[in-house]
CSV table of C-alpha atoms in Angstrom, one decimal:
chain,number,residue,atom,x,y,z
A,1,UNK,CA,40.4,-2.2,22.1
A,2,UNK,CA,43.0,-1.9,25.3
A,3,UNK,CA,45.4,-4.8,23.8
A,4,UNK,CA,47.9,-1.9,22.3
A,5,UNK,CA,47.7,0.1,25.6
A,6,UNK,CA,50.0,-0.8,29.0
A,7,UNK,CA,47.5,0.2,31.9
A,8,UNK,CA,49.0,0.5,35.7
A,9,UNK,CA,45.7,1.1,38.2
A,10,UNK,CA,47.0,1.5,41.7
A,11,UNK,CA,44.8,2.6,45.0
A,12,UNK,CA,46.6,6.2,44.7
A,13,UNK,CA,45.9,7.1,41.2
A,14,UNK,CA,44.7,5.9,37.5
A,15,UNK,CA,47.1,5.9,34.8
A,16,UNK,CA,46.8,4.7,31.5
A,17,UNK,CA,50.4,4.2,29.4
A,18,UNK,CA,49.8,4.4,25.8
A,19,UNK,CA,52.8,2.9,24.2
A,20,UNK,CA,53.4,4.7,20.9
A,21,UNK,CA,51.4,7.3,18.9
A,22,UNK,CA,49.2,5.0,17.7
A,23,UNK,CA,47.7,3.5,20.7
A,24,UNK,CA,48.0,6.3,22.2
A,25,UNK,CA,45.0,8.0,19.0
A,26,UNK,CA,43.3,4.3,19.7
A,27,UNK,CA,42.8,5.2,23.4
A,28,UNK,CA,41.7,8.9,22.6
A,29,UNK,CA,39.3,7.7,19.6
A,30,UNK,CA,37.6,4.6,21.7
A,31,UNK,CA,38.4,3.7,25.2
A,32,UNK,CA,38.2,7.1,26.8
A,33,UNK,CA,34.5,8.4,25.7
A,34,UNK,CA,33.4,5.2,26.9
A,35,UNK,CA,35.5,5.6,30.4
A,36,UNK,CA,34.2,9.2,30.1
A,37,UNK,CA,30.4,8.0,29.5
A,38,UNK,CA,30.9,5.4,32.6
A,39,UNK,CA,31.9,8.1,34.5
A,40,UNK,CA,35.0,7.0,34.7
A,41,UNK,CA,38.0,9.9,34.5
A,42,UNK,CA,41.8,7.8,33.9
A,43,UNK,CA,45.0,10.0,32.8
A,44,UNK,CA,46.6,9.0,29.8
A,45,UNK,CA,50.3,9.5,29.0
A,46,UNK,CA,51.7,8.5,26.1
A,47,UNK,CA,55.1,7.0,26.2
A,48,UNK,CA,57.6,6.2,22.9
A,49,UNK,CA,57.2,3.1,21.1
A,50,UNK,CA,58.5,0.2,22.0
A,51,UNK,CA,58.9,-1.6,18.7
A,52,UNK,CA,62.3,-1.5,16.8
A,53,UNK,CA,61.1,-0.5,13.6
A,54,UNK,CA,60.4,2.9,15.0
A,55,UNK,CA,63.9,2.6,17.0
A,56,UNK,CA,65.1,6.3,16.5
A,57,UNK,CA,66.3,6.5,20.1
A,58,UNK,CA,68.7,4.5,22.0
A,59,UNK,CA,67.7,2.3,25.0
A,60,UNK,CA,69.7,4.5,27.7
A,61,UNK,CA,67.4,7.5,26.1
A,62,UNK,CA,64.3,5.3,26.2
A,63,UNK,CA,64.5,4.4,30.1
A,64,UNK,CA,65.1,8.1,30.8
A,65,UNK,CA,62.3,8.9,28.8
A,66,UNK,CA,59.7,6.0,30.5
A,67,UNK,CA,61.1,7.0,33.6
A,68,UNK,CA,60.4,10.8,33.5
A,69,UNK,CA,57.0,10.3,32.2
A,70,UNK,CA,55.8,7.7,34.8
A,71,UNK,CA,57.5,8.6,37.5
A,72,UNK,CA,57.5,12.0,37.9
């Protein structure tokens, strides 16, 4: 149920990158209540999709937008 979801787990901090609206309702409908049950607590952002039939922004404005959203 994670195959539609980029995750990055460091020693700092749990993040979860949901790559498009639809993983990003996937992740919210199934994999977090069952983190949540497990006790498990993971931040989720969701990012823009990556696929080109949903390509309504450039790449330039794509790597800003990744690059606000995880780095910051």
């Amino acid at each position: 149920y994670t195959y539609a979801i980029v995750g990055s787990v460091n020693v700092y901090k749990r993040q979860i990158y949901a790559c498009g609206q639809k993983a990003d309702q996937l992740f919210h409908k199934y994999s977090e209540p069952m983190l949540e049950c497990n006790g498990i607590h993971v931040s989720e952002t969701a990012l823009p999709s990556t696929s080109p039939a949903y390509a309504s922004k450039t790449l330039d404005q794509l790597v800003d937008i990744y690059r606000e959203r995880i780095f910051d």
